[in-house]
Tab-separated table of C-alpha atoms and ligand atoms in Angstrom:
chain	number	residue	atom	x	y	z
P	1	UNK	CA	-15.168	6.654	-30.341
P	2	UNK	CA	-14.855	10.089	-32.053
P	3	UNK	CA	-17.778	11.619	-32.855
P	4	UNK	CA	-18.522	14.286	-35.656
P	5	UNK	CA	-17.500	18.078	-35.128
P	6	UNK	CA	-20.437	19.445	-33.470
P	7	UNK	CA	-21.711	22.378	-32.599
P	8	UNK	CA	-24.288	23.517	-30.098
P	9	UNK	CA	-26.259	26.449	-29.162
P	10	UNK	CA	-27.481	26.961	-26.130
P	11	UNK	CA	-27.259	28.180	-22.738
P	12	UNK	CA	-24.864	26.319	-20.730
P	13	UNK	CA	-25.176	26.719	-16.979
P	14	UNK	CA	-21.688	26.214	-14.872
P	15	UNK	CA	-20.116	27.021	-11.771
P	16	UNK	CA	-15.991	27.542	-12.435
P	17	UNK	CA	-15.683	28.909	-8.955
P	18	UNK	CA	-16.889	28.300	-5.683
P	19	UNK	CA	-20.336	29.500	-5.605
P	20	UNK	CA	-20.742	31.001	-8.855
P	21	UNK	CA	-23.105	30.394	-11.318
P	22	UNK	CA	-22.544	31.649	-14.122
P	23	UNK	CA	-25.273	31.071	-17.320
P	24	UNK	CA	-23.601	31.631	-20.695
P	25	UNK	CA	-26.562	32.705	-22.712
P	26	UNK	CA	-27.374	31.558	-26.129
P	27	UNK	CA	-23.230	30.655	-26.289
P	28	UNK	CA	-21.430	28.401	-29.211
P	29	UNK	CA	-19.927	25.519	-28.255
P	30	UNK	CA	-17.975	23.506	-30.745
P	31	UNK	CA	-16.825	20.240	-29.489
P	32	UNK	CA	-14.423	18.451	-31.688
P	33	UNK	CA	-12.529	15.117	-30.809
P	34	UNK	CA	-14.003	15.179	-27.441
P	35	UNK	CA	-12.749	18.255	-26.624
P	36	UNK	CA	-14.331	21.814	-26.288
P	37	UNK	CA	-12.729	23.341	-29.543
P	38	UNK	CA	-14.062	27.124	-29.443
P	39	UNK	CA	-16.736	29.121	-27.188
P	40	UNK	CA	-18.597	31.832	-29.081
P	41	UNK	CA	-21.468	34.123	-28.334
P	42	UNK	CA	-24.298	32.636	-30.609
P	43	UNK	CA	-24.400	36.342	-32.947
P	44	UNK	CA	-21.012	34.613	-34.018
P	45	UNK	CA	-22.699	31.264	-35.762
P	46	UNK	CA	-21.667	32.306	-39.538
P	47	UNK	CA	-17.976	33.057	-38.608
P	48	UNK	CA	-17.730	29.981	-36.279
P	49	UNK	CA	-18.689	27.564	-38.596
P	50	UNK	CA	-16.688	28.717	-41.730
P	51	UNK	CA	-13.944	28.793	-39.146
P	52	UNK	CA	-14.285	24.933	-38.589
P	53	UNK	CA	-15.081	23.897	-42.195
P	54	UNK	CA	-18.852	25.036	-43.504
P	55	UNK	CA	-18.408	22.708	-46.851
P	56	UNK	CA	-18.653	19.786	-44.249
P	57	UNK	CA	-21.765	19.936	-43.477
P	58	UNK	CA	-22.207	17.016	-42.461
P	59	UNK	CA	-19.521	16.590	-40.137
P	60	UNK	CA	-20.619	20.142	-38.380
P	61	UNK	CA	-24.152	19.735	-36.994
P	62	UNK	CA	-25.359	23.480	-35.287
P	63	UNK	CA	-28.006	22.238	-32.409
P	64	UNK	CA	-30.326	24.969	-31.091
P	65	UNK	CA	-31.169	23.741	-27.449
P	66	UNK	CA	-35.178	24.767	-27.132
P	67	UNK	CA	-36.353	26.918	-24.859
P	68	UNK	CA	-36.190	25.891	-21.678
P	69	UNK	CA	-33.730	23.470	-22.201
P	70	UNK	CA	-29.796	23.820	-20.397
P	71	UNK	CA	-26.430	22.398	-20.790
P	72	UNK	CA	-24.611	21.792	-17.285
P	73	UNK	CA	-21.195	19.957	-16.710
P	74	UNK	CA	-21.533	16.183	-16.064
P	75	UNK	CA	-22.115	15.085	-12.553
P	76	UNK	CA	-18.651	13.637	-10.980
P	77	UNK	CA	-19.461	11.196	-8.109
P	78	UNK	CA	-16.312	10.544	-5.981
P	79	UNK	CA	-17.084	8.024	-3.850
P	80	UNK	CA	-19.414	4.664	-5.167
P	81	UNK	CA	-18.886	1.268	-4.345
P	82	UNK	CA	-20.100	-0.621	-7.239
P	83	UNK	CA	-20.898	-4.257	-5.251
P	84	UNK	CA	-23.125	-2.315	-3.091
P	85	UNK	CA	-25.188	-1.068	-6.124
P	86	UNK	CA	-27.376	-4.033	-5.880
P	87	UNK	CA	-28.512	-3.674	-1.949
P	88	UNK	CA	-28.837	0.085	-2.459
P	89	UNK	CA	-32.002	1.274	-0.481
P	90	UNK	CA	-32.209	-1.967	1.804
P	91	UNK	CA	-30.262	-2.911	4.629
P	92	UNK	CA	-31.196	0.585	6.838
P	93	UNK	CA	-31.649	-0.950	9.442
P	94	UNK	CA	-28.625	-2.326	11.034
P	95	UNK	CA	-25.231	-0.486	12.677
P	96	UNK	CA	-22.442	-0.365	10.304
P	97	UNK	CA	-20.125	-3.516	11.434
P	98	UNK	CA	-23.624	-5.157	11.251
P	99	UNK	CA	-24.376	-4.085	8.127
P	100	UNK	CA	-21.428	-4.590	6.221
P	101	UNK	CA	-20.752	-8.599	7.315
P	102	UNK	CA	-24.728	-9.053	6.570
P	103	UNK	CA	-24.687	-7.376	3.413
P	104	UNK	CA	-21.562	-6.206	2.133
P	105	UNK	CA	-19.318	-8.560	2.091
P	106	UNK	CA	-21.652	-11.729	0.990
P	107	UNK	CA	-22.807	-8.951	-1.996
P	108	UNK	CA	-19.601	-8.718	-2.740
P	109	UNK	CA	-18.112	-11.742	-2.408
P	110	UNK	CA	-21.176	-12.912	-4.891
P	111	UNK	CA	-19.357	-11.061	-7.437
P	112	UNK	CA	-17.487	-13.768	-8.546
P	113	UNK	CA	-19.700	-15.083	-10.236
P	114	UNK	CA	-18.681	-13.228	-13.597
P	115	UNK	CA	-22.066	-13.859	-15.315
P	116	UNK	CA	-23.934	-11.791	-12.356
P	117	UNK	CA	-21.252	-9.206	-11.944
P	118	UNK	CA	-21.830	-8.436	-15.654
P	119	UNK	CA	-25.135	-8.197	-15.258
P	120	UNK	CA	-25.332	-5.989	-12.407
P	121	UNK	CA	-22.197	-3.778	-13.059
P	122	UNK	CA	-24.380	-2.953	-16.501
P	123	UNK	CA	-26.959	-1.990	-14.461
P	124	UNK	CA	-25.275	-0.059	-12.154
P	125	UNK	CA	-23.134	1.970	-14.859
P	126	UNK	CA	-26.755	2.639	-16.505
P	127	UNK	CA	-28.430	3.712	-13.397
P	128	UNK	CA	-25.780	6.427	-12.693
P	129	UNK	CA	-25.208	7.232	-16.620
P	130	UNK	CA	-29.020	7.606	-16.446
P	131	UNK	CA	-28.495	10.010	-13.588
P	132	UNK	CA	-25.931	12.721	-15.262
P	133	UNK	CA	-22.892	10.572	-13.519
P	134	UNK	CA	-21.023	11.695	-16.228
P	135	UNK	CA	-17.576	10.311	-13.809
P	136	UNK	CA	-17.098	8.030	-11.212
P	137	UNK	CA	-15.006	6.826	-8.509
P	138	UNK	CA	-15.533	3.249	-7.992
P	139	UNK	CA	-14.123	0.959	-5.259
P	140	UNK	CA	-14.826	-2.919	-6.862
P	141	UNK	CA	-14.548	-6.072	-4.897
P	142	UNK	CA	-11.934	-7.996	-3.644
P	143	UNK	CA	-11.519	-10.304	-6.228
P	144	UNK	CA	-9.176	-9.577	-9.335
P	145	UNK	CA	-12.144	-11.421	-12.048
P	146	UNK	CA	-15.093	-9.021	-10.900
P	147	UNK	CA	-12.958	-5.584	-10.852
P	148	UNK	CA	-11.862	-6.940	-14.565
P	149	UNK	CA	-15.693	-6.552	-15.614
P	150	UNK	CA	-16.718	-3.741	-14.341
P	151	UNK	CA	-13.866	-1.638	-16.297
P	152	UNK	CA	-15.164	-3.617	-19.265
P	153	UNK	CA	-18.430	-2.301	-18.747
P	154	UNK	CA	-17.802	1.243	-17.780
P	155	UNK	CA	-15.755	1.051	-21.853
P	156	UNK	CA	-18.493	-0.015	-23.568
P	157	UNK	CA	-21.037	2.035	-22.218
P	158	UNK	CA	-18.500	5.208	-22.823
P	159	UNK	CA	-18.726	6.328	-18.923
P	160	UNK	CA	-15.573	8.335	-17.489
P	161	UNK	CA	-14.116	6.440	-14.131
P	162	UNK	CA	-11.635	5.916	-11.605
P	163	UNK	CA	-11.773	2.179	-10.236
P	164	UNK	CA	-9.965	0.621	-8.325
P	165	UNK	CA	-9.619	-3.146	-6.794
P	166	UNK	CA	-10.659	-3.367	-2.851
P	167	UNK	CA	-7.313	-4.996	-0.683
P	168	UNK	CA	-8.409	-6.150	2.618
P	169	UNK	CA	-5.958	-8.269	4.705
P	170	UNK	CA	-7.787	-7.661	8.350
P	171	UNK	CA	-10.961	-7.278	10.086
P	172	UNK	CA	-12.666	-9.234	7.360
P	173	UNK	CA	-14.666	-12.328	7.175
P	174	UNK	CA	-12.083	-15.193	6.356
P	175	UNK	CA	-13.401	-15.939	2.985
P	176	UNK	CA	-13.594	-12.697	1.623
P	177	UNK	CA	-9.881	-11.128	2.556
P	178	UNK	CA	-7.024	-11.840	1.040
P	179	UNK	CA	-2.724	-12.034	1.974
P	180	UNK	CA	-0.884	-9.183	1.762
P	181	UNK	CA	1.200	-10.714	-1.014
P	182	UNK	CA	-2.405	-11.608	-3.196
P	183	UNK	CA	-3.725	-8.464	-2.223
P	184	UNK	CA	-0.654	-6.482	-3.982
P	185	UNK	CA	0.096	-9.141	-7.006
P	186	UNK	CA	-3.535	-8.673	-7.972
P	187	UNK	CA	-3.551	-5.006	-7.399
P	188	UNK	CA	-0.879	-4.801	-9.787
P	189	UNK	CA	-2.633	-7.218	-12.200
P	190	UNK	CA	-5.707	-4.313	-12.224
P	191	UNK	CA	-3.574	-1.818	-12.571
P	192	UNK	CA	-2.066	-3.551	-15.937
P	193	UNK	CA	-5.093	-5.198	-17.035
P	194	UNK	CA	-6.285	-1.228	-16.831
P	195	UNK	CA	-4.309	0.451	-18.518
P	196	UNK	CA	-3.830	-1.860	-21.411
P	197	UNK	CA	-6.871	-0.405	-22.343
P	198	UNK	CA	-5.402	2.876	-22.958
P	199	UNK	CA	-8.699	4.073	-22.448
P	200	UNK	CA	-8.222	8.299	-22.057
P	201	UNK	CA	-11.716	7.530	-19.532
P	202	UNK	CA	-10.659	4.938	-17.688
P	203	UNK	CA	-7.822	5.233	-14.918
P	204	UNK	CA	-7.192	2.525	-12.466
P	205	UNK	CA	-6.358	3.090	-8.787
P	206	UNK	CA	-5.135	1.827	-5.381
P	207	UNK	CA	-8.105	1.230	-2.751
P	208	UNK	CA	-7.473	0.046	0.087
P	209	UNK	CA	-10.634	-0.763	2.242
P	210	UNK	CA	-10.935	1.208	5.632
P	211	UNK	CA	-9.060	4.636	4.626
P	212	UNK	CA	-11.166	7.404	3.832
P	213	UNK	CA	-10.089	8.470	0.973
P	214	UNK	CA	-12.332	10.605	-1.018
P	215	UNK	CA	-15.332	12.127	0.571
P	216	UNK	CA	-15.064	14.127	4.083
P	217	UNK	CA	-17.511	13.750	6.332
P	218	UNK	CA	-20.301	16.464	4.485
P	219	UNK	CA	-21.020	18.740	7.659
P	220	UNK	CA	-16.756	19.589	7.270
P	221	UNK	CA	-16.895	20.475	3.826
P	222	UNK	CA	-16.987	24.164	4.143
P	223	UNK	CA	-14.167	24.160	6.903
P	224	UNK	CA	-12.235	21.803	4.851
P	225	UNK	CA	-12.510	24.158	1.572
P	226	UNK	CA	-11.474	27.084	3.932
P	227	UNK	CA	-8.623	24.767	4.735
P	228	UNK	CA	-7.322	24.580	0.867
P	229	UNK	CA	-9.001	21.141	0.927
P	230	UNK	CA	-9.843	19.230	-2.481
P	231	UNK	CA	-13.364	18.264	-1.644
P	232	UNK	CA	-16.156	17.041	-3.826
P	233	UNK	CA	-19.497	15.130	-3.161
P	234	UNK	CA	-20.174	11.214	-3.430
P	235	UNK	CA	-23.039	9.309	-3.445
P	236	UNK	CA	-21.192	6.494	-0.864
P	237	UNK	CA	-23.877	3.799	-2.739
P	238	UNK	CA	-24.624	1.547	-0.483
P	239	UNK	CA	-23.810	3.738	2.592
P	240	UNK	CA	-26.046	6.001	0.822
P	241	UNK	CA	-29.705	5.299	-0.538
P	242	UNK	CA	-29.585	7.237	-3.664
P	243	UNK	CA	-27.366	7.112	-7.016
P	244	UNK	CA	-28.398	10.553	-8.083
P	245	UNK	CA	-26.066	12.844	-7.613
P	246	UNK	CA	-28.508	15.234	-7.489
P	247	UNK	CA	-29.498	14.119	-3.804
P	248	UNK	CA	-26.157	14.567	-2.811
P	249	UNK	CA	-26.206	17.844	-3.912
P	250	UNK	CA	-29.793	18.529	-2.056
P	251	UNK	CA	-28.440	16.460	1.434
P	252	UNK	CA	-25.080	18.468	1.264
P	253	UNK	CA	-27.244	21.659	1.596
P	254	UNK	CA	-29.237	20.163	4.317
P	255	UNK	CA	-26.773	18.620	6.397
P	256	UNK	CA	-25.061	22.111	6.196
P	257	UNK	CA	-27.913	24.033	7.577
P	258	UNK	CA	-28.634	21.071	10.199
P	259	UNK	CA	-24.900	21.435	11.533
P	260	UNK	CA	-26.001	25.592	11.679
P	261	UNK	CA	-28.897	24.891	14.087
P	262	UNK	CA	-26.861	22.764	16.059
P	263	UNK	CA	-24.050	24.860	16.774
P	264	UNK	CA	-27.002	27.736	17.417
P	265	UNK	CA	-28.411	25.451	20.124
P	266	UNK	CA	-25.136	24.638	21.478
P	267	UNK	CA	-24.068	28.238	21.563
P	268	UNK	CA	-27.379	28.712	23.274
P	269	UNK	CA	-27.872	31.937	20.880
P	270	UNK	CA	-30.303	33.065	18.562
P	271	UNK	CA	-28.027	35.110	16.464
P	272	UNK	CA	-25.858	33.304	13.651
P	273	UNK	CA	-22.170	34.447	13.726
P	274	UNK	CA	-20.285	34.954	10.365
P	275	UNK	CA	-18.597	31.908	11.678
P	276	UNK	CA	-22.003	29.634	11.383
P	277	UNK	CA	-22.317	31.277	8.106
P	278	UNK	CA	-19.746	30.267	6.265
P	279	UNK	CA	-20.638	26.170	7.436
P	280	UNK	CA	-23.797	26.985	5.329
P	281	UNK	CA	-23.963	25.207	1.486
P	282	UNK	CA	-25.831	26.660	-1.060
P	283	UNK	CA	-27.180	24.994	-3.754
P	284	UNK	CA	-24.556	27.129	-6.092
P	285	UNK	CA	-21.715	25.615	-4.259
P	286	UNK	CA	-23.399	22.165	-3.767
P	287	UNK	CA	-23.178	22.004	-7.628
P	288	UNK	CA	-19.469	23.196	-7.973
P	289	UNK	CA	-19.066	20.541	-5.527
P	290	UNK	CA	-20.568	18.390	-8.167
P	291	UNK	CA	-18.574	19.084	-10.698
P	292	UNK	CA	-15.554	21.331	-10.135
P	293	UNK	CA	-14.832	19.519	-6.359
P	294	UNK	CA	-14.948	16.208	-7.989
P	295	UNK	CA	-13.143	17.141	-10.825
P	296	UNK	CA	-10.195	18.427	-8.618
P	297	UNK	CA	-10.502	15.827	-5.832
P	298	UNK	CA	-9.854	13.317	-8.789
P	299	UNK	CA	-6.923	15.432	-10.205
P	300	UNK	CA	-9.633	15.672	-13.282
P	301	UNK	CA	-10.083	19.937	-13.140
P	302	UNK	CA	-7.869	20.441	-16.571
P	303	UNK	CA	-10.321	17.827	-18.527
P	304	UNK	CA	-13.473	18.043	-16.386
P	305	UNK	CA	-15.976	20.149	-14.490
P	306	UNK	CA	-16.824	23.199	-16.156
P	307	UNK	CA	-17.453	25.024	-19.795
P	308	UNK	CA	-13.635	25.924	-21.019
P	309	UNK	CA	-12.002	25.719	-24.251
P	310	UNK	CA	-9.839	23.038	-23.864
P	311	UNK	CA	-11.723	20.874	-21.854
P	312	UNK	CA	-13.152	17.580	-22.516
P	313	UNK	CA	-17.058	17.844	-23.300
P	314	UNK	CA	-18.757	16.308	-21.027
P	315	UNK	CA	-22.173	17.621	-20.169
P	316	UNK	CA	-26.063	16.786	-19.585
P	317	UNK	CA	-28.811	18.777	-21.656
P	318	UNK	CA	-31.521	19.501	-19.033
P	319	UNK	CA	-35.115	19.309	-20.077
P	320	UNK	CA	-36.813	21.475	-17.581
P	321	UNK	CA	-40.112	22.413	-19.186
P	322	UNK	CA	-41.187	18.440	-18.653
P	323	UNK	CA	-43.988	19.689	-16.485
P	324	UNK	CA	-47.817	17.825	-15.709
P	325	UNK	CA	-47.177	14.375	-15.298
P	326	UNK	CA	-44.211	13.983	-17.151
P	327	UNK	CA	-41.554	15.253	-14.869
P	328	UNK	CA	-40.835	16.127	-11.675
P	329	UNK	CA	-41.437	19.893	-11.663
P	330	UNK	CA	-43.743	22.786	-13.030
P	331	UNK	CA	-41.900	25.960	-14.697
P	332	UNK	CA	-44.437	29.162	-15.184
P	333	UNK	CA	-44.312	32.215	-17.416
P	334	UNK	CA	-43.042	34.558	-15.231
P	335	UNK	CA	-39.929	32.403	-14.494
P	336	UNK	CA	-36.680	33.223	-16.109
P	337	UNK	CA	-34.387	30.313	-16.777
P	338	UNK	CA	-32.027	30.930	-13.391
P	339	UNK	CA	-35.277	30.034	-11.761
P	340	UNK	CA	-35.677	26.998	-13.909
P	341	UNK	CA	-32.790	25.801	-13.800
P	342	UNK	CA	-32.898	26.134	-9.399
P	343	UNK	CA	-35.977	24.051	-9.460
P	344	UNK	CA	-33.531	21.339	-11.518
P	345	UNK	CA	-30.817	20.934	-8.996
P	346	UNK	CA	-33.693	21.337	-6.048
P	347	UNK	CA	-36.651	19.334	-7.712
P	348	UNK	CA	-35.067	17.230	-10.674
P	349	UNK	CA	-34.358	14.118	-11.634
P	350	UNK	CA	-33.079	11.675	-14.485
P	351	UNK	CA	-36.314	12.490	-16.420
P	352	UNK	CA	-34.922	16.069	-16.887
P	353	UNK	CA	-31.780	14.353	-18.346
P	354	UNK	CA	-32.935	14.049	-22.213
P	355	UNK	CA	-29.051	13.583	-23.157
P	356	UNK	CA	-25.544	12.904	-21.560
P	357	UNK	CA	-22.156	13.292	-22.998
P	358	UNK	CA	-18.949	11.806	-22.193
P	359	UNK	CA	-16.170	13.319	-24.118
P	360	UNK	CA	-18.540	14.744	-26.905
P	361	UNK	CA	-20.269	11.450	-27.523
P	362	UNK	CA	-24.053	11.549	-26.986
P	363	UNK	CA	-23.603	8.215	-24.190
P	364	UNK	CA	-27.593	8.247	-23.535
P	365	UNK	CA	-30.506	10.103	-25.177
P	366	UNK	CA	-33.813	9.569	-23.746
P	367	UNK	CA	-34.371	5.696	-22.437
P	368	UNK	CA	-31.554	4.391	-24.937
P	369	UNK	CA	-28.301	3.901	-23.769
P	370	UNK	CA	-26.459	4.660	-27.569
P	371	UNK	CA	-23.402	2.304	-27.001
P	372	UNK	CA	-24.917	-0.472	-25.226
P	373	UNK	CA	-23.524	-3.736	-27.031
P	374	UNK	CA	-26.155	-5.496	-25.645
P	375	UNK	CA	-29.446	-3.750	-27.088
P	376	UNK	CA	-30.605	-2.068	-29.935
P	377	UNK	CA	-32.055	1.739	-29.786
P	378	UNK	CA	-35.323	1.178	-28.827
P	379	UNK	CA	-37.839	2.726	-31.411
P	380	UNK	CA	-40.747	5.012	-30.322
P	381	UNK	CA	-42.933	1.850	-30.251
P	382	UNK	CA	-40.631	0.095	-27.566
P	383	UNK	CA	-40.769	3.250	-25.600
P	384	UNK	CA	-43.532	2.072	-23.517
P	385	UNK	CA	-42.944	-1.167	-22.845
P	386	UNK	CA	-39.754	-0.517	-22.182
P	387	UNK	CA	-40.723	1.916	-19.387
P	388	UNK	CA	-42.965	-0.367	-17.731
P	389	UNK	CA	-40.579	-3.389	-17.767
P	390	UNK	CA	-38.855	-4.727	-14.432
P	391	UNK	CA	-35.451	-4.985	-14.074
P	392	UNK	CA	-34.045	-8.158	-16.558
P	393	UNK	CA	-33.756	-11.505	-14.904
P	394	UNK	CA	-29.955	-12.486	-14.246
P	395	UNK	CA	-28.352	-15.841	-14.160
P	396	UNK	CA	-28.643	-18.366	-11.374
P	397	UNK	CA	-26.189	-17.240	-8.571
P	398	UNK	CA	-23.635	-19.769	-7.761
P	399	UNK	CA	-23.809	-20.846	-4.134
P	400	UNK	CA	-22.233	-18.504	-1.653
P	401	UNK	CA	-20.440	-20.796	1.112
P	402	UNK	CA	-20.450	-17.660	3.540
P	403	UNK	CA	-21.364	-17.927	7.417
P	404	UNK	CA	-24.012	-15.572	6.307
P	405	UNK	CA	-25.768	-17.575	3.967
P	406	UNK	CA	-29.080	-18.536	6.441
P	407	UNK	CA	-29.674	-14.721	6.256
P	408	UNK	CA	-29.617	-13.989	2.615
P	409	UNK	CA	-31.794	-17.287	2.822
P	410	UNK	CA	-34.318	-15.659	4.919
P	411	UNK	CA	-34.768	-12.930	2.970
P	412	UNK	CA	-35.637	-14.937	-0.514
P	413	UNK	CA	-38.163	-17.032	1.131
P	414	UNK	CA	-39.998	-13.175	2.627
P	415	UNK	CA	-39.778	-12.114	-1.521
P	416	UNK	CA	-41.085	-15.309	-2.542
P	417	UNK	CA	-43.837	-14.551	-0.670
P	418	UNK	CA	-44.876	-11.237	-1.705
P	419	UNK	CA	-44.024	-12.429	-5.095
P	420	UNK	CA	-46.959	-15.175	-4.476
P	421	UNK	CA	-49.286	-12.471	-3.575
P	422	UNK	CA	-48.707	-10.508	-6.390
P	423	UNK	CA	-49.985	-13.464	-9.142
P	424	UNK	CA	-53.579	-12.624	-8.064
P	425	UNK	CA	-51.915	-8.950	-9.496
P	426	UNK	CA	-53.108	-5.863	-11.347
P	427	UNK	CA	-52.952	-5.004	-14.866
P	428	UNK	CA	-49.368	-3.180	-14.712
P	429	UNK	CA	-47.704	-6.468	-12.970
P	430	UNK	CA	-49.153	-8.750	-16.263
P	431	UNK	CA	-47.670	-5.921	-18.808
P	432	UNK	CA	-44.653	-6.122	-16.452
P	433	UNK	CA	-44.854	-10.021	-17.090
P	434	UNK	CA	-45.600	-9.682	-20.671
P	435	UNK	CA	-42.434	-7.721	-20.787
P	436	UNK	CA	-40.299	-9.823	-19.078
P	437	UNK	CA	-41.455	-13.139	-20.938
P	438	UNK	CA	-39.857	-11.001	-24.283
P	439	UNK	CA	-36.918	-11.168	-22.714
P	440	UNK	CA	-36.344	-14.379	-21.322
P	441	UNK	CA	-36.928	-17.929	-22.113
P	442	UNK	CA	-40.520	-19.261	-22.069
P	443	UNK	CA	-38.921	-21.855	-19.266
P	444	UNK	CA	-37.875	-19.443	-16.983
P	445	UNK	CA	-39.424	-20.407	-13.586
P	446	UNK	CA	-41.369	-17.405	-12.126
P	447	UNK	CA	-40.018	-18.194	-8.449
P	448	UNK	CA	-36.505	-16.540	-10.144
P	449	UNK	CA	-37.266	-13.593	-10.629
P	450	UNK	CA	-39.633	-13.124	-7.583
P	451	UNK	CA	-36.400	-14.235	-5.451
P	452	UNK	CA	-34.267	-11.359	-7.035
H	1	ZN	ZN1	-17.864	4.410	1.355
């Protein structure tokens, strides 16, 4: 998927060390196969662009980014497992042994049914594409079929990942675990199945469940950097609530300062030591750990993570002067763009992501996700309706035959009921309605998508 020679103008905020920011001010960037060709100082434009072919113009498009608007590296989330996606922010409530054999495993087993796990996997690639997730790590399911899908969906919506098939052969439920002997033949069968792609943004991997492999407890990321340590941040969906990378970036600051006051109370002093200090994260590093760590803790750093020539172009333009109701922050005049671009990483969200990259290809601009097979770019008209629909009805699931099954059950017959109250709704649940009858059969019986 090669797109055009491009060139953009800009300021492009990065971190290639560990807690330095540094903003390269209305820079050149020419990005050609992917790759980051040439970096320029903008006074340069002229000479650039006869130096990559002026008399195509239309291969060689020069892009002012507007004021207030920033380029940043893609977000690189190390640690996601996909299955989870569709329980994230429930389940809260329960110890971890508890909550993986009510939860986890039935949600996972449940992938394979492949008409569901397409479903949801394009969701969840969305979601985090939506979010600046630029790259992820992704542990799958068990099952060969499921993993098999979710590569196929991370290629056609142009995402960067690392995935890898989930072997279990102890302490698991007896119908979701596998031999030792299935557990490796299928492993290798992902593997192959992988790399027969010969996707340059795909790269399979070995996951075995119950070995932390990627992501350090956060409160021991500054010791283990001090240590020489590869370390970068994950979102742990479902472990963790949020897909945004951008909240692991704000809770990796917070759990650093937390783990401060506690060894302040435990030392019983009211003085911080350089020692305390350096456990502190600031939102500088946070980011590197966002992009640099993740690049390096995926052996990624010579393709990924920062602004070099040479690197593969993968980045997020930030909209940051989306203020009122429209986005998540206000800017004001007597803020310069360091400031602005603080309040992103502290305040933002995916509204402030008006396009992501993978590899120079624009992946998402606005709502529409630009390689989706599935959907055409919506057109200003659809923009609304769009916006207020609810998430699209999937197929019937087939039957789980876990122990666990009662429990699930439980929980359908609570949404049916709030789904019951909500018929004598407001006007945004009929639009929501209205929306979802465009979308699916006239048939469809409403108790479906109320039991979602
Ligand atoms: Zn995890």
């Amino acid at each position: 998927m090669a797109a055009p020679t491009t060139i953009f103008r800009g300021t492009f905020f990065h971190t290639p060390a560990y807690g330095q920011l540094d903003a390269l001010r209305d820079t050149l960037v020419v990005v050609q196969d992917g790759k980051i060709a040439r970096i320029a100082p903008g006074s340069e434009e002229a000479a650039v662009m006869r130096e990559f072919g002026l008399q195509q113009v239309r291969q060689l498009q020069a892009r002012m980014a507007m004021e207030g608007q920033y380029f940043v590296p893609g977000f690189i989330d190390t640690h996601v497992h996909a299955p989870q996606y569709k329980f994230t922010g429930t389940g809260t409530d329960v110890p971890l042994m508890d909550w993986l054999e009510k939860y986890t495993f039935p949600s996972e087993c449940s992938f394979r049914d492949l008409e569901a796990a397409q479903h949801r996997y394009s969701l969840l690639v969305k979601r985090f594409l939506a979010n600046g997730t630029t790259t992820a790590m992704y542990y799958g399911s068990l099952h060969l079929a499921p993993n098999t899908v979710l590569v196929d969906t991370i290629e056609a919506l142009g995402q960067r990942a690392v995935v890898g098939k989930v072997n279990m052969d102890r302490h698991s439920p007896e119908d979701y675990m596998e031999s030792t002997a299935d557990g490796l033949r299928d492993a290798e069968e992902f593997l192959k199945y992988t790399l027969a792609k010969k996707s340059s943004r795909i790269m399979p991997c070995i996951t075995p469940r119950f070995i932390p492999t990627c992501t350090p407890e956060l409160m021991k990321v500054a010791h283990a950097l001090s240590l020489g340590l590869k370390v970068g941040l994950g979102t742990d969906v479902a472990g963790g609530i949020s897909p945004s990378m951008l909240t692991a970036q704000r809770m990796a600051v917070v759990n650093s300062r937390c783990l401060r006051a506690h060894k302040l109370a435990v030392a019983g002093g009211t003085r911080v030591t350089p020692e305390m200090e350096t456990d502190v994260i600031t939102f500088k590093e946070a980011l590197w750990l966002a992009t640099m760590g993740g690049a390096q803790a995926l052996d990624l750093a010579d393709r990924i993570g920062s602004f070099e020539v040479g690197k593969e172009f993968d980045a997020l333009l930030v909209d940051t002067a989306m203020g009122g109701t429209s986005g998540p922050f206000d800017v004001f005049a007597d803020e310069d763009d360091l400031n602005h671009f603080e309040k992103f990483i502290n305040l933002g969200d995916d509204r402030n992501l008006v396009e992501v990259y993978v590899q120079g290809v624009c992946v998402k601009r606005g709502s529409a996700f630009l390689l989706d097979p599935t959907s055409a770019v919506p057109t200003p008209a659809d923009e609304m309706r769009l916006m207020r629909a609810p998430t699209p009805a999937e197929p019937e699931a087939a039957p789980l035959d876990l122990a666990h099954e009662s429990s699930d059950g439980s929980m359908a017959a609570a949404r049916d009921g709030e789904g019951a109250n909500a018929e004598t709704a407001d006007e945004a649940d009929t639009a929501a309605r209205e929306a979802q009858a465009e979308t699916e059969p006239e048939s469809t019986p409403r108790t479906k998508r109320s039991r979602r």
